[in-house]
Amino acid sequence: MGRRVSYFFPLALTLVFLAAAATVANAMYNVESYGAKADGRTDSSAAFLKAWDAVCALNRPATILVPRGEFLLRNVLFHGEKCGNRNGITFQISGTLLAPSDYNVIGHSDAWIKFNRVTALSIIGGTLDAQGSSLWKCKNGKGGCPEGSTTLAIYDSDNVAIMGLTSQNSQKFHILIKGTRNAKLQGVKISAPEDSPNTDGIHVQSSSGVTITNSNIGTGDDCISIGPGTTNLLVQSIACGPGHGISIGSLGWSANEAGVENVKVRNVQFTGTENGVRIKTWARPSNGYVRNVLFQRATMVDVHNPIIIDQNYCPHNENCPHQSSGIKISGITFEDIHGTSATEVGVELQCSKSRPCSGITVDDVKLTYNGRPAQASCTNAACPRIFSRY
């Protein structure tokens, strides 16, 4: 029960097929032909941008090839609005993209590798290593550090595929999908230590039609976090741990924030995580909402908060003390969730006093603590009958 689930074996054949198809059908542009050096020391940022400009000048599918080796990159921005190629651009990565070891080089920017307004982009294989350990040490110590940079950010784009990619040691978020339509993330592997701050695995916000499947995520924050404006999201076949679980939120910081709806989270194993499935909102006035959400077929292995709705989020009692969350939570289903809780309370529904939760369904949920049934704690929501109230 405690063994970590792996989903990569079927994907390997898929990646081999995709790489072979790209080689046959697409024009290939090797970054080394533009001056990139696979020595892990030479700044190859300009070479990658030159390769991008070359494929953008085409009017047919093209592939940027990153061969084996380590390629050092500073912050790079791939502009889609300046790219005339809408027929499909593929980054086929066999090697490792390496950030500078000095966290100040990229740590003051929002993203290390950023794509903006791209169409029909695929990123296949490879490793992104942001070398974030020195920044984590700074954040966990004396302070005065930069906020840190997201490793891979996709902004305002359409039809994006990220397959077989490994992201490790991110300074901040590993992968950010924002303002994007129709993105597919499959076979992603994300790793950072449990004590690395703010290293969310995948964050989705203001996006629709995103799927995240067959992936292994272990990090210091949420394995997957779901921000405002996210609709029609599917998360399926995920191994999460360490980390803070899969979270909708935090939501409701601003009064006119967009809502979250039509989210399905299926077939997930949580191992030793702080939370399992969670909805988290600020205790502040807001017109936002969370509705039509399904959490289905989840296995909990020694999870501190297997099922939690927290509408009283107000760290350090700053900017929201004694307030009530305005986020309306409705139509939430927890179904077929089993395993072990690391705390006595396995189901915690702490809903807003001004806008109580409605339409909460708990079906076939069996959680134990120290060999006995776990408890439920509920405020402004009906406790599941299958649990005794804490």
Short mmCIF file of C-alpha atoms in Angstrom, two decimals:
data_model
loop_
_atom_site.label_atom_id
_atom_site.label_comp_id
_atom_site.label_asym_id
_atom_site.label_seq_id
_atom_site.Cartn_x
_atom_site.Cartn_y
_atom_site.Cartn_z
CA MET A 1 0.00 0.00 0.00
CA GLY A 2 2.86 2.34 0.78
CA ARG A 3 4.72 1.71 -2.45
CA ARG A 4 4.88 4.58 -4.84
CA VAL A 5 2.98 4.19 -8.07
CA SER A 6 4.86 4.50 -11.37
CA TYR A 7 3.12 5.35 -14.62
CA PHE A 8 5.97 5.69 -17.09
CA PHE A 9 6.25 2.32 -18.85
CA PRO A 10 3.37 2.77 -21.34
CA LEU A 11 4.47 6.36 -21.96
CA ALA A 12 7.99 5.31 -23.03
CA LEU A 13 6.61 3.70 -26.18
CA THR A 14 4.54 6.80 -26.90
CA LEU A 15 7.58 9.05 -26.63
CA VAL A 16 9.64 6.82 -28.92
CA PHE A 17 6.86 6.95 -31.51
CA LEU A 18 6.47 10.73 -31.24
CA ALA A 19 10.20 11.33 -31.52
CA ALA A 20 10.43 9.08 -34.58
CA ALA A 21 7.44 10.75 -36.20
CA ALA A 22 8.89 14.20 -35.56
CA THR A 23 12.18 13.17 -37.12
CA VAL A 24 10.50 11.90 -40.27
CA ALA A 25 7.88 14.62 -40.76
CA ASN A 26 9.51 17.78 -39.46
CA ALA A 27 12.46 19.93 -40.31
CA MET A 28 15.09 19.46 -37.58
CA TYR A 29 17.03 22.36 -36.06
CA ASN A 30 19.82 21.34 -33.67
CA VAL A 31 20.62 24.03 -31.08
CA GLU A 32 24.31 23.16 -31.39
CA SER A 33 24.20 24.43 -34.97
CA TYR A 34 23.41 27.88 -33.51
CA GLY A 35 26.26 27.88 -31.01
CA ALA A 36 24.87 25.98 -28.00
CA LYS A 37 27.46 24.05 -25.99
CA ALA A 38 26.62 20.87 -24.09
CA ASP A 39 29.25 21.50 -21.41
CA GLY A 40 27.04 22.87 -18.62
CA ARG A 41 29.18 26.04 -18.41
CA THR A 42 28.68 28.04 -21.61
CA ASP A 43 25.62 30.27 -21.74
CA SER A 44 23.50 28.84 -24.57
CA SER A 45 20.52 31.21 -24.21
CA ALA A 46 21.21 33.12 -27.44
CA ALA A 47 21.60 29.88 -29.39
CA PHE A 48 18.20 28.60 -28.24
CA LEU A 49 16.55 31.88 -29.22
CA LYS A 50 18.20 31.78 -32.66
CA ALA A 51 16.85 28.26 -33.20
CA TRP A 52 13.41 29.50 -32.16
CA ASP A 53 13.56 32.37 -34.65
CA ALA A 54 14.56 29.93 -37.38
CA VAL A 55 11.57 27.61 -36.89
CA CYS A 56 9.23 30.58 -36.46
CA ALA A 57 10.18 31.77 -39.94
CA LEU A 58 8.80 28.54 -41.43
CA ASN A 59 5.25 27.75 -42.46
CA ARG A 60 5.35 24.04 -41.63
CA PRO A 61 5.95 21.77 -38.63
CA ALA A 62 9.48 21.95 -37.26
CA THR A 63 11.52 20.49 -34.40
CA ILE A 64 14.18 22.11 -32.25
CA LEU A 65 16.53 19.33 -31.20
CA VAL A 66 18.37 19.52 -27.87
CA PRO A 67 20.89 16.65 -27.89
CA ARG A 68 22.42 14.89 -24.91
CA GLY A 69 24.53 16.90 -22.50
CA GLU A 70 23.97 19.89 -20.21
CA PHE A 71 23.02 23.24 -21.68
CA LEU A 72 23.30 26.29 -19.42
CA LEU A 73 20.50 28.84 -19.85
CA ARG A 74 19.71 32.16 -18.28
CA ASN A 75 16.13 33.47 -18.43
CA VAL A 76 14.75 32.81 -21.92
CA LEU A 77 11.47 34.06 -23.35
CA PHE A 78 10.08 32.45 -26.48
CA HIS A 79 7.70 34.98 -28.06
CA GLY A 80 4.73 33.44 -29.80
CA GLU A 81 3.32 36.75 -31.01
CA LYS A 82 6.48 37.19 -33.10
CA CYS A 83 6.31 33.63 -34.42
CA GLY A 84 4.62 33.13 -37.77
CA ASN A 85 4.68 29.33 -37.59
CA ARG A 86 1.31 28.04 -36.35
CA ASN A 87 1.74 24.53 -37.77
CA GLY A 88 3.49 22.95 -34.82
CA ILE A 89 6.84 23.54 -33.11
CA THR A 90 8.39 20.72 -31.10
CA PHE A 91 11.18 20.92 -28.55
CA GLN A 92 12.67 17.43 -28.57
CA ILE A 93 15.00 17.31 -25.56
CA SER A 94 17.43 14.48 -24.94
CA GLY A 95 19.72 16.38 -22.57
CA THR A 96 19.41 18.67 -19.55
CA LEU A 97 18.69 22.39 -19.44
CA LEU A 98 20.63 23.80 -16.49
CA ALA A 99 20.04 27.07 -14.66
CA PRO A 100 23.01 29.06 -13.25
CA SER A 101 24.03 27.96 -9.76
CA ASP A 102 23.84 31.58 -8.51
CA TYR A 103 20.14 31.99 -7.73
CA ASN A 104 20.28 35.76 -8.32
CA VAL A 105 20.86 35.25 -12.06
CA ILE A 106 17.29 34.02 -12.69
CA GLY A 107 15.67 34.48 -9.27
CA HIS A 108 14.34 38.01 -9.82
CA SER A 109 12.28 37.08 -12.90
CA ASP A 110 8.85 35.48 -12.97
CA ALA A 111 10.05 32.51 -15.04
CA TRP A 112 13.27 30.85 -16.09
CA ILE A 113 11.93 29.32 -19.34
CA LYS A 114 8.84 31.11 -20.60
CA PHE A 115 6.58 30.68 -23.62
CA ASN A 116 4.12 33.47 -24.33
CA ARG A 117 1.24 33.38 -26.86
CA VAL A 118 2.40 30.24 -28.63
CA THR A 119 0.23 27.94 -30.72
CA ALA A 120 0.72 24.20 -31.29
CA LEU A 121 3.78 23.76 -29.07
CA SER A 122 5.11 20.37 -27.94
CA ILE A 123 7.87 19.75 -25.41
CA ILE A 124 8.99 16.14 -25.39
CA GLY A 125 11.42 14.51 -22.96
CA GLY A 126 14.46 16.00 -21.28
CA THR A 127 15.28 17.42 -17.86
CA LEU A 128 15.00 20.95 -16.49
CA ASP A 129 17.28 21.51 -13.49
CA ALA A 130 16.84 24.94 -11.87
CA GLN A 131 19.46 24.27 -9.16
CA GLY A 132 17.24 25.87 -6.53
CA SER A 133 18.82 24.46 -3.37
CA SER A 134 20.83 27.57 -2.50
CA LEU A 135 17.71 29.76 -2.76
CA TRP A 136 15.71 27.37 -0.54
CA LYS A 137 18.49 27.60 2.05
CA CYS A 138 18.31 31.39 1.89
CA LYS A 139 14.52 31.41 2.25
CA ASN A 140 14.63 28.99 5.16
CA GLY A 141 17.37 30.99 6.85
CA LYS A 142 18.27 34.63 7.06
CA GLY A 143 15.85 35.90 4.40
CA GLY A 144 16.42 38.86 2.10
CA CYS A 145 16.27 36.54 -0.90
CA PRO A 146 14.62 37.00 -4.29
CA GLU A 147 11.20 35.42 -4.67
CA GLY A 148 12.54 32.90 -7.13
CA SER A 149 11.66 31.94 -10.67
CA THR A 150 9.13 29.43 -11.99
CA THR A 151 11.00 26.80 -14.01
CA LEU A 152 8.66 26.50 -17.02
CA ALA A 153 5.80 28.93 -17.65
CA ILE A 154 3.25 28.78 -20.45
CA TYR A 155 1.21 31.98 -20.81
CA ASP A 156 -1.80 32.79 -23.03
CA SER A 157 -1.24 29.89 -25.41
CA ASP A 158 -3.24 27.30 -27.36
CA ASN A 159 -2.79 23.58 -27.99
CA VAL A 160 0.23 22.78 -25.86
CA ALA A 161 1.64 19.31 -25.11
CA ILE A 162 4.29 18.55 -22.47
CA MET A 163 5.25 14.88 -22.45
CA GLY A 164 7.91 12.90 -20.61
CA LEU A 165 9.53 16.01 -19.14
CA THR A 166 11.45 15.95 -15.85
CA SER A 167 11.67 19.08 -13.70
CA GLN A 168 13.86 19.09 -10.62
CA ASN A 169 15.07 21.53 -7.98
CA SER A 170 12.88 24.43 -9.04
CA GLN A 171 13.37 27.78 -7.31
CA LYS A 172 9.60 28.27 -7.15
CA PHE A 173 6.78 26.60 -9.14
CA HIS A 174 7.98 23.84 -11.46
CA ILE A 175 5.37 24.26 -14.21
CA LEU A 176 2.86 27.09 -14.59
CA ILE A 177 -0.04 26.99 -17.07
CA LYS A 178 -1.84 30.35 -17.19
CA GLY A 179 -4.34 31.84 -19.63
CA THR A 180 -4.01 28.78 -21.83
CA ARG A 181 -6.49 26.66 -23.78
CA ASN A 182 -6.11 22.96 -24.45
CA ALA A 183 -2.90 21.86 -22.75
CA LYS A 184 -1.91 18.23 -22.25
CA LEU A 185 0.69 17.24 -19.67
CA GLN A 186 1.54 13.53 -19.67
CA GLY A 187 4.29 11.47 -18.08
CA VAL A 188 5.76 14.43 -16.22
CA LYS A 189 8.17 13.77 -13.35
CA ILE A 190 8.70 16.51 -10.77
CA SER A 191 11.04 16.35 -7.80
CA ALA A 192 12.18 18.69 -5.03
CA PRO A 193 12.77 18.06 -1.32
CA GLU A 194 9.92 18.17 1.17
CA ASP A 195 11.33 21.29 2.84
CA SER A 196 11.80 23.32 -0.37
CA PRO A 197 9.46 26.36 -0.05
CA ASN A 198 6.81 27.27 -2.65
CA THR A 199 7.92 24.61 -5.11
CA ASP A 200 4.44 23.67 -6.37
CA GLY A 201 4.63 20.94 -8.97
CA ILE A 202 2.06 22.10 -11.52
CA HIS A 203 -0.05 25.25 -11.12
CA VAL A 204 -3.01 25.86 -13.43
CA GLN A 205 -4.79 29.22 -13.51
CA SER A 206 -7.18 31.08 -15.85
CA SER A 207 -7.04 28.13 -18.24
CA SER A 208 -9.49 25.68 -19.81
CA GLY A 209 -9.22 22.22 -21.32
CA VAL A 210 -6.08 21.21 -19.40
CA THR A 211 -5.31 17.52 -18.72
CA ILE A 212 -2.58 16.25 -16.38
CA THR A 213 -2.10 12.48 -16.50
CA ASN A 214 0.28 9.63 -15.68
CA SER A 215 2.74 11.71 -13.67
CA ASN A 216 4.88 11.42 -10.52
CA ILE A 217 5.19 14.53 -8.37
CA GLY A 218 7.14 14.97 -5.14
CA THR A 219 7.86 18.47 -3.91
CA GLY A 220 7.77 20.97 -1.03
CA ASP A 221 4.33 22.45 -1.74
CA ASP A 222 1.20 21.37 -3.62
CA CYS A 223 1.77 18.58 -6.11
CA ILE A 224 -0.90 20.25 -8.24
CA SER A 225 -2.50 23.61 -7.41
CA ILE A 226 -5.57 24.96 -9.14
CA GLY A 227 -6.00 28.72 -9.26
CA PRO A 228 -8.88 31.07 -10.10
CA GLY A 229 -10.40 30.97 -13.56
CA THR A 230 -9.67 27.28 -14.14
CA THR A 231 -12.40 25.32 -15.96
CA ASN A 232 -12.69 21.87 -17.53
CA LEU A 233 -9.60 20.39 -15.86
CA LEU A 234 -8.84 16.67 -15.73
CA VAL A 235 -6.19 15.30 -13.34
CA GLN A 236 -5.75 11.54 -13.57
CA SER A 237 -3.30 8.78 -12.59
CA ILE A 238 -0.96 10.81 -10.39
CA ALA A 239 1.46 9.72 -7.66
CA CYS A 240 1.84 12.59 -5.17
CA GLY A 241 4.36 12.70 -2.33
CA PRO A 242 6.04 14.32 -0.62
CA GLY A 243 4.07 17.55 -0.86
CA HIS A 244 0.90 19.33 0.21
CA GLY A 245 -1.48 17.29 -1.95
CA ILE A 246 -3.77 18.44 -4.76
CA SER A 247 -5.36 21.79 -3.92
CA ILE A 248 -7.99 24.04 -5.40
CA GLY A 249 -6.77 27.39 -4.12
CA SER A 250 -5.88 29.50 -2.45
CA LEU A 251 -8.91 31.35 -3.80
CA GLY A 252 -10.64 34.58 -2.87
CA TRP A 253 -7.83 37.03 -2.27
CA SER A 254 -9.62 39.60 -4.45
CA ALA A 255 -13.32 40.40 -4.38
CA ASN A 256 -13.94 39.93 -8.11
CA GLU A 257 -11.87 36.82 -8.68
CA ALA A 258 -12.90 34.30 -11.36
CA GLY A 259 -14.37 31.00 -10.20
CA VAL A 260 -13.28 27.38 -10.59
CA GLU A 261 -15.59 24.76 -12.10
CA ASN A 262 -15.75 21.40 -13.86
CA VAL A 263 -12.72 19.78 -12.26
CA LYS A 264 -12.13 16.01 -12.12
CA VAL A 265 -9.36 14.44 -10.05
CA ARG A 266 -9.18 10.66 -10.45
CA ASN A 267 -6.87 7.74 -9.64
CA VAL A 268 -4.38 9.47 -7.36
CA GLN A 269 -2.12 8.01 -4.68
CA PHE A 270 -0.97 10.33 -1.89
CA THR A 271 1.99 9.10 0.15
CA GLY A 272 3.04 10.91 3.33
CA THR A 273 1.60 14.23 2.16
CA GLU A 274 0.37 17.11 4.32
CA ASN A 275 -3.02 17.02 2.55
CA GLY A 276 -4.81 14.76 0.14
CA VAL A 277 -7.58 16.53 -1.78
CA ARG A 278 -8.14 20.09 -0.61
CA ILE A 279 -10.15 23.25 -1.32
CA LYS A 280 -8.63 26.34 0.31
CA THR A 281 -10.02 29.89 0.34
CA TRP A 282 -8.99 33.11 2.02
CA ALA A 283 -11.21 34.38 4.83
CA ARG A 284 -11.99 37.54 2.86
CA PRO A 285 -15.02 38.90 0.95
CA SER A 286 -15.22 37.58 -2.59
CA ASN A 287 -17.72 36.90 -5.38
CA GLY A 288 -15.89 33.76 -6.51
CA TYR A 289 -17.02 30.15 -6.44
CA VAL A 290 -15.96 26.50 -6.67
CA ARG A 291 -18.52 24.16 -8.23
CA ASN A 292 -18.93 20.86 -10.02
CA VAL A 293 -15.79 19.14 -8.68
CA LEU A 294 -15.21 15.38 -8.51
CA PHE A 295 -12.49 13.76 -6.38
CA GLN A 296 -12.67 10.06 -7.25
CA ARG A 297 -10.63 6.90 -6.60
CA ALA A 298 -7.87 8.17 -4.32
CA THR A 299 -5.57 6.17 -2.06
CA MET A 300 -4.22 7.83 1.09
CA VAL A 301 -1.05 6.49 2.70
CA ASP A 302 -0.29 8.19 6.03
CA VAL A 303 -1.77 11.54 4.93
CA HIS A 304 -2.27 14.26 7.56
CA ASN A 305 -5.47 15.76 6.08
CA PRO A 306 -6.89 13.27 3.55
CA ILE A 307 -10.02 15.31 2.74
CA ILE A 308 -10.15 18.99 3.67
CA ILE A 309 -12.14 22.11 2.85
CA ASP A 310 -10.56 25.12 4.57
CA GLN A 311 -12.38 28.43 4.14
CA ASN A 312 -10.62 30.08 7.08
CA TYR A 313 -7.21 30.51 5.47
CA CYS A 314 -5.55 33.57 7.00
CA PRO A 315 -1.84 33.02 7.66
CA HIS A 316 -0.45 34.95 10.64
CA ASN A 317 -3.92 36.59 11.02
CA GLU A 318 -2.89 39.30 8.56
CA ASN A 319 -5.15 40.98 5.98
CA CYS A 320 -8.18 38.88 6.90
CA PRO A 321 -8.63 38.31 10.66
CA HIS A 322 -12.24 37.84 11.85
CA GLN A 323 -13.55 37.89 8.28
CA SER A 324 -15.56 35.31 6.39
CA SER A 325 -14.80 33.78 3.01
CA GLY A 326 -17.09 34.91 0.21
CA ILE A 327 -16.23 31.94 -2.01
CA LYS A 328 -19.33 29.81 -2.60
CA ILE A 329 -18.49 26.08 -2.62
CA SER A 330 -21.11 23.76 -4.10
CA GLY A 331 -21.49 20.50 -5.97
CA ILE A 332 -18.38 18.76 -4.58
CA THR A 333 -18.16 14.95 -4.65
CA PHE A 334 -15.67 12.79 -2.75
CA GLU A 335 -16.03 9.22 -4.01
CA ASP A 336 -14.09 5.97 -3.51
CA ILE A 337 -11.38 7.34 -1.24
CA HIS A 338 -9.57 4.86 0.98
CA GLY A 339 -6.44 4.52 3.09
CA THR A 340 -4.80 5.80 6.24
CA SER A 341 -4.86 9.17 7.94
CA ALA A 342 -1.90 10.38 9.98
CA THR A 343 -4.31 12.33 12.22
CA GLU A 344 -7.53 11.43 14.00
CA VAL A 345 -9.62 13.69 11.76
CA GLY A 346 -9.68 12.24 8.24
CA VAL A 347 -12.42 14.48 6.83
CA GLU A 348 -12.43 18.18 7.71
CA LEU A 349 -15.08 20.47 6.20
CA GLN A 350 -14.54 23.99 7.54
CA CYS A 351 -16.86 26.08 5.40
CA SER A 352 -17.69 29.78 5.34
CA LYS A 353 -20.13 31.11 7.95
CA SER A 354 -21.50 33.65 5.48
CA ARG A 355 -21.71 31.26 2.51
CA PRO A 356 -21.94 27.69 3.84
CA CYS A 357 -20.98 24.79 1.58
CA SER A 358 -23.83 23.03 -0.24
CA GLY A 359 -24.16 19.89 -2.27
CA ILE A 360 -21.25 18.05 -0.62
CA THR A 361 -21.42 14.32 -1.40
CA VAL A 362 -19.26 11.74 0.38
CA ASP A 363 -19.60 8.23 -1.05
CA ASP A 364 -17.52 5.12 -0.34
CA VAL A 365 -14.94 6.93 1.78
CA LYS A 366 -13.11 4.67 4.24
CA LEU A 367 -10.21 6.16 6.17
CA THR A 368 -8.51 4.76 9.24
CA TYR A 369 -6.30 6.23 11.96
CA ASN A 370 -4.21 3.85 14.08
CA GLY A 371 -6.33 0.96 12.90
CA ARG A 372 -9.66 2.60 13.78
CA PRO A 373 -12.11 4.62 11.67
CA ALA A 374 -11.04 8.23 11.26
CA GLN A 375 -13.27 11.07 12.46
CA ALA A 376 -14.96 13.96 10.66
CA SER A 377 -15.00 17.60 11.72
CA CYS A 378 -17.54 19.91 10.06
CA THR A 379 -18.46 23.57 10.38
CA ASN A 380 -21.12 25.22 8.21
CA ALA A 381 -21.47 21.94 6.31
CA ALA A 382 -23.26 18.65 6.95
CA CYS A 383 -20.93 15.96 8.26
CA PRO A 384 -20.91 12.66 6.38
CA ARG A 385 -23.13 10.15 8.15
CA ILE A 386 -20.57 7.39 7.73
CA PHE A 387 -18.23 9.24 10.12
CA SER A 388 -18.73 10.05 13.75
CA ARG A 389 -18.48 13.78 14.39
CA TYR A 390 -15.29 15.00 16.04
#
